[in-house]
Coordinates of C-alpha atoms in Angstrom, one line a residue:
X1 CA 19.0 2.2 -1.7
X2 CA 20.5 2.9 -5.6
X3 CA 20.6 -0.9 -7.1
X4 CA 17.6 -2.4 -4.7
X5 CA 15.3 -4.8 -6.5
X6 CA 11.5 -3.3 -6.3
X7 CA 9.0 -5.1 -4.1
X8 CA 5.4 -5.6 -5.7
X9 CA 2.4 -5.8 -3.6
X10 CA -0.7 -7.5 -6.3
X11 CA -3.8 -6.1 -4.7
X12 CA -6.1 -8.8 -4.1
X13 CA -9.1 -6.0 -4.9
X14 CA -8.2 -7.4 -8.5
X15 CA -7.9 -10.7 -7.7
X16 CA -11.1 -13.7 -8.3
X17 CA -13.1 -13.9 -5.3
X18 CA -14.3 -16.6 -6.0
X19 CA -11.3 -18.7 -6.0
X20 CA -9.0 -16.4 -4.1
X21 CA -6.0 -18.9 -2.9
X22 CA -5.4 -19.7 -6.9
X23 CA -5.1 -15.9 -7.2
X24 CA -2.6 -15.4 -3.7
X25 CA -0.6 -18.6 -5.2
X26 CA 0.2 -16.7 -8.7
X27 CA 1.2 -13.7 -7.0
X28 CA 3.3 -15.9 -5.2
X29 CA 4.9 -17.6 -7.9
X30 CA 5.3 -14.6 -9.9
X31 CA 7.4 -13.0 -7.0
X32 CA 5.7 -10.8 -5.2
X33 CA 7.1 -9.8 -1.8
X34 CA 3.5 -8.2 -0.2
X35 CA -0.5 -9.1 -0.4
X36 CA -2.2 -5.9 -0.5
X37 CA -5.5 -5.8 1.4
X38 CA -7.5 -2.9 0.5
X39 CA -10.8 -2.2 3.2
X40 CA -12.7 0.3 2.4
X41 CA -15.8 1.7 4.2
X42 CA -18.0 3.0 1.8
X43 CA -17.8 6.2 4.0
X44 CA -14.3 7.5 3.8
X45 CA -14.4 6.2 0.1
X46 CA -17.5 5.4 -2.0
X47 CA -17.1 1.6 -2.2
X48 CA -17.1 -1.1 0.1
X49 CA -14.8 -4.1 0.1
X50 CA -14.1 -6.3 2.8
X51 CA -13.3 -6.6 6.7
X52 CA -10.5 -9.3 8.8
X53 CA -12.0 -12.6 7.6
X54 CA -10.7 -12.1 4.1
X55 CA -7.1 -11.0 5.5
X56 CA -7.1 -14.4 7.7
X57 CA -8.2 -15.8 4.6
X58 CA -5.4 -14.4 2.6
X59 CA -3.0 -15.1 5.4
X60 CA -4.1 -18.7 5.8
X61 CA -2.7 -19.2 2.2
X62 CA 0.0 -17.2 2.0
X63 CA 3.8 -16.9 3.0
X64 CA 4.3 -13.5 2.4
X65 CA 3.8 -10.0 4.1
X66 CA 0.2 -9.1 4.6
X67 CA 0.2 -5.5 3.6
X68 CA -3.2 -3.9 5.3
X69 CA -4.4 -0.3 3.8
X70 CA -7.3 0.9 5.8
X71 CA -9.3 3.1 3.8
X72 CA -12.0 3.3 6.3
X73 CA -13.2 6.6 9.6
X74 CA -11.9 5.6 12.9
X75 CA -9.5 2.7 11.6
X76 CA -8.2 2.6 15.6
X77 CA -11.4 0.7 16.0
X78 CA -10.4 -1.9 14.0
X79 CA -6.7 -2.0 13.8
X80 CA -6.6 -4.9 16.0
X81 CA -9.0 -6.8 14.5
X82 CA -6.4 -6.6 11.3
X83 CA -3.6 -7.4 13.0
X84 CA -5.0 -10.3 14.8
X85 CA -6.1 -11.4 10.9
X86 CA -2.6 -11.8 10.2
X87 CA -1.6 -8.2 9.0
X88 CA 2.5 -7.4 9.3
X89 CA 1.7 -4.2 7.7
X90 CA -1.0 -2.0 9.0
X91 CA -1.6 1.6 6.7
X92 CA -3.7 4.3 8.0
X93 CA -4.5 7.8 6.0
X94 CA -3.7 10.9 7.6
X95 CA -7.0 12.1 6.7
X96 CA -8.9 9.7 8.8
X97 CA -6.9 9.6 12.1
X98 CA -6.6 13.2 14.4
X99 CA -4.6 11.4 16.7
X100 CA -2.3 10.2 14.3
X101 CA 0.9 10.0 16.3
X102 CA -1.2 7.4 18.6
X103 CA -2.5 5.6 16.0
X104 CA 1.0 5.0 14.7
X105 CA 2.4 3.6 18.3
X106 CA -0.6 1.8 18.5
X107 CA -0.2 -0.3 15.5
X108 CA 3.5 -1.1 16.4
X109 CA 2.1 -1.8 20.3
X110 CA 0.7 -4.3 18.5
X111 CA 3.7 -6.2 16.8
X112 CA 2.8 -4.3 12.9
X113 CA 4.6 -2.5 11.1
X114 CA 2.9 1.0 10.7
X115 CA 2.3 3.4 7.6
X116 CA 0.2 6.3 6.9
X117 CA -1.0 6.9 3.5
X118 CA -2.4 10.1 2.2
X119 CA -4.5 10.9 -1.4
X120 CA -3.3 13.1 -4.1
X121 CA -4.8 16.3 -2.7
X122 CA -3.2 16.3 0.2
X123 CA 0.1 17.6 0.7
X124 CA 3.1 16.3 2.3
X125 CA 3.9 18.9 4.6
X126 CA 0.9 16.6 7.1
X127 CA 3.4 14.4 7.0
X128 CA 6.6 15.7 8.3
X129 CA 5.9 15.4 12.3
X130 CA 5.1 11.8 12.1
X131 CA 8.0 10.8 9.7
X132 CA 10.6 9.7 11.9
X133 CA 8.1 7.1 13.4
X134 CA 7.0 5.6 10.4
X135 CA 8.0 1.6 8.6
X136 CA 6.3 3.2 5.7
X137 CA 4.5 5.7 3.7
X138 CA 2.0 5.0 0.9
X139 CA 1.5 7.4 -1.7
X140 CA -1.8 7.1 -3.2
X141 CA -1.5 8.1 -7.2
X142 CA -5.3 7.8 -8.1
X143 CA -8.2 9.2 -5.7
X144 CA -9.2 5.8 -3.4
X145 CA -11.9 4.3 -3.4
X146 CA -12.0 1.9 -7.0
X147 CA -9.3 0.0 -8.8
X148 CA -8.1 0.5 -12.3
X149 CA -8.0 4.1 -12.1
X150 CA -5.8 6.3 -14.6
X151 CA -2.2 7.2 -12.9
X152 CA -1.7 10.8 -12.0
X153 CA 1.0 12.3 -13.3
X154 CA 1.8 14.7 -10.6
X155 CA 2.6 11.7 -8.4
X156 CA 6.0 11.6 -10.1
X157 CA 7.1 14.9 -8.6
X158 CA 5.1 14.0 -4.9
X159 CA 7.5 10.5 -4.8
X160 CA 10.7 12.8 -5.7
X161 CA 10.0 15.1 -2.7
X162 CA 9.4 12.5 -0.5
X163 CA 12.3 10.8 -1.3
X164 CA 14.2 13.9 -0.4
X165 CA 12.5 13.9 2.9
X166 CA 12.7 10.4 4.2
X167 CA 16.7 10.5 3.3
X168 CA 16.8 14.1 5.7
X169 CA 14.6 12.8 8.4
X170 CA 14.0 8.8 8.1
X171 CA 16.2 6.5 5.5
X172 CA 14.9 3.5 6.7
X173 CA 11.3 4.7 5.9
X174 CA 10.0 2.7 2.7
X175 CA 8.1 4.4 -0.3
X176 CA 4.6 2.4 -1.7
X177 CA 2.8 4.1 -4.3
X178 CA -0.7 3.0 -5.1
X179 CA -2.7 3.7 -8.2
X180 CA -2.8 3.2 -11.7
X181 CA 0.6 1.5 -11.8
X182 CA 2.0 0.1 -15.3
X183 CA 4.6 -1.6 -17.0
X184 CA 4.5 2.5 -18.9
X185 CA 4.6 4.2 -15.5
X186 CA 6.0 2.1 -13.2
X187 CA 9.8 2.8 -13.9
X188 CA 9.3 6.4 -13.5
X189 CA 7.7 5.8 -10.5
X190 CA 10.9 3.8 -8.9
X191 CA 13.2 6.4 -10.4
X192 CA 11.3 9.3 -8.6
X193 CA 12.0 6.9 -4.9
X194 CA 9.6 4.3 -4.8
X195 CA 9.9 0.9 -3.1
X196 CA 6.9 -0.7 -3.4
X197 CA 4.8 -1.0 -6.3
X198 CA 1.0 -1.7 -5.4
X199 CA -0.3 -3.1 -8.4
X200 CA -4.2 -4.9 -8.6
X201 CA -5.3 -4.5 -12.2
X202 CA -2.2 -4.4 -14.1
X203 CA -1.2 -8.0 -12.9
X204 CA -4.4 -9.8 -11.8
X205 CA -5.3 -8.8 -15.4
X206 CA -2.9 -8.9 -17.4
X207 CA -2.5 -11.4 -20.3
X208 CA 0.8 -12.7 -18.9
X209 CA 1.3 -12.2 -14.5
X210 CA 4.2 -13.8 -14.6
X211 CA 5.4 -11.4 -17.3
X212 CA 4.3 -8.1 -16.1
X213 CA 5.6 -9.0 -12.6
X214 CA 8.8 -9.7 -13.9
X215 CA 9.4 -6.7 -15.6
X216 CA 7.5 -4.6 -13.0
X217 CA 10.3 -5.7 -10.3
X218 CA 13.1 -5.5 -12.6
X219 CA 13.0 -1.5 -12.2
X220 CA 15.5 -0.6 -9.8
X221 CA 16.8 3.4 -9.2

């Protein structure tokens, strides 16, 4: 909605491992509204990160909504396991799931909120059958698989027609874009319809979180 404060979702991919509730407690203080918890495979993208015992950690420490992005083959396998982690937010890609309508009432079966995410190849005409049934829709801006990849800038125009799609066929549908987000980017980025702002390196890394996440939620369309 015009005039909506941003929500920003730190990615704890960028976060220090080793002392991981210092890092979920900044993010907190800084303001962020979601934890993003990004699992990947190593199959469905060439890295591997983690599995549920680092959402129940994150969880355990945290007051805010645990946002889950399964970048992983089969996630239906596993979607429980994440939810009974302490995920609110379960995201799927369209690539991964063939069943993907069932996948989506399986994750709200569960009590989660249910997304679907899909790369920057693919095209949003996958997603129009499933729209109306969606809590969300994260647009990836950078190929998955590693963090501090280089914004594309053909996600602009992908987030504009989304935008005009969710207000025909789902206005209560939330926007996430992941990838490459910056202080440079990131108010084109709410302009063109986002909600959410998934951002690991630019505020686990920056010289001033507090800073950066101040100005990164101050973008409103």
């Amino acid at each position: 909605m015009p005039g909506t404060s941003t929500s920003l979702a730190p990615s704890i991919l960028s976060a220090d491992f080793s002392d991981l509730r210092s890092s979920v407690a900044l993010a907190e203080k800084a303001g962020a509204d979601w934890m993003h918890c990004d699992v990947m495979d190593g199959v469905f993208v060439p890295n591997i990160t983690f599995g549920p015992f680092i959402v129940q950690a994150v969880a355990a420490c945290s007051r805010l909504v645990i946002d889950t992005h399964l970048m992983i083959t089969d996630p239906d396998r596993f979607i429980a396991d994440f939810v009974k982690a302490g995920s609110h937010q379960i995201t799927v890609h369209q690539e991964a799931c063939p069943h993907l309508h069932r996948t989506v009432q399986y994750i709200k079966g569960l009590g989660a909120k249910a997304g679907v995410s899909i790369n920057p190849g693919t095209p949003l005409s996958t997603l129009e059958s499933i729209l109306p049934d969606l809590d969300l829709v994260l647009l990836m801006s950078v190929n998955p698989g590693f963090g501090g990849q280089k914004f594309i800038p053909s996600s602009i125009d992908k987030i504009e027609k989304l935008h005009a799609m969710r207000q025909e066929m789902n206005p209560g549908m939330l926007i996430a874009v992941d990838g490459g987000i910056t202080e440079d980017n990131a108010e084109d980025v709410v302009k063109a319809g986002a909600d959410a702002l998934i951002a690991g390196t630019a505020f686990f890394k920056a010289q001033n979180p507090m800073a950066t996440a101040a100005k990164l939620k101050g973008f409103a369309r």
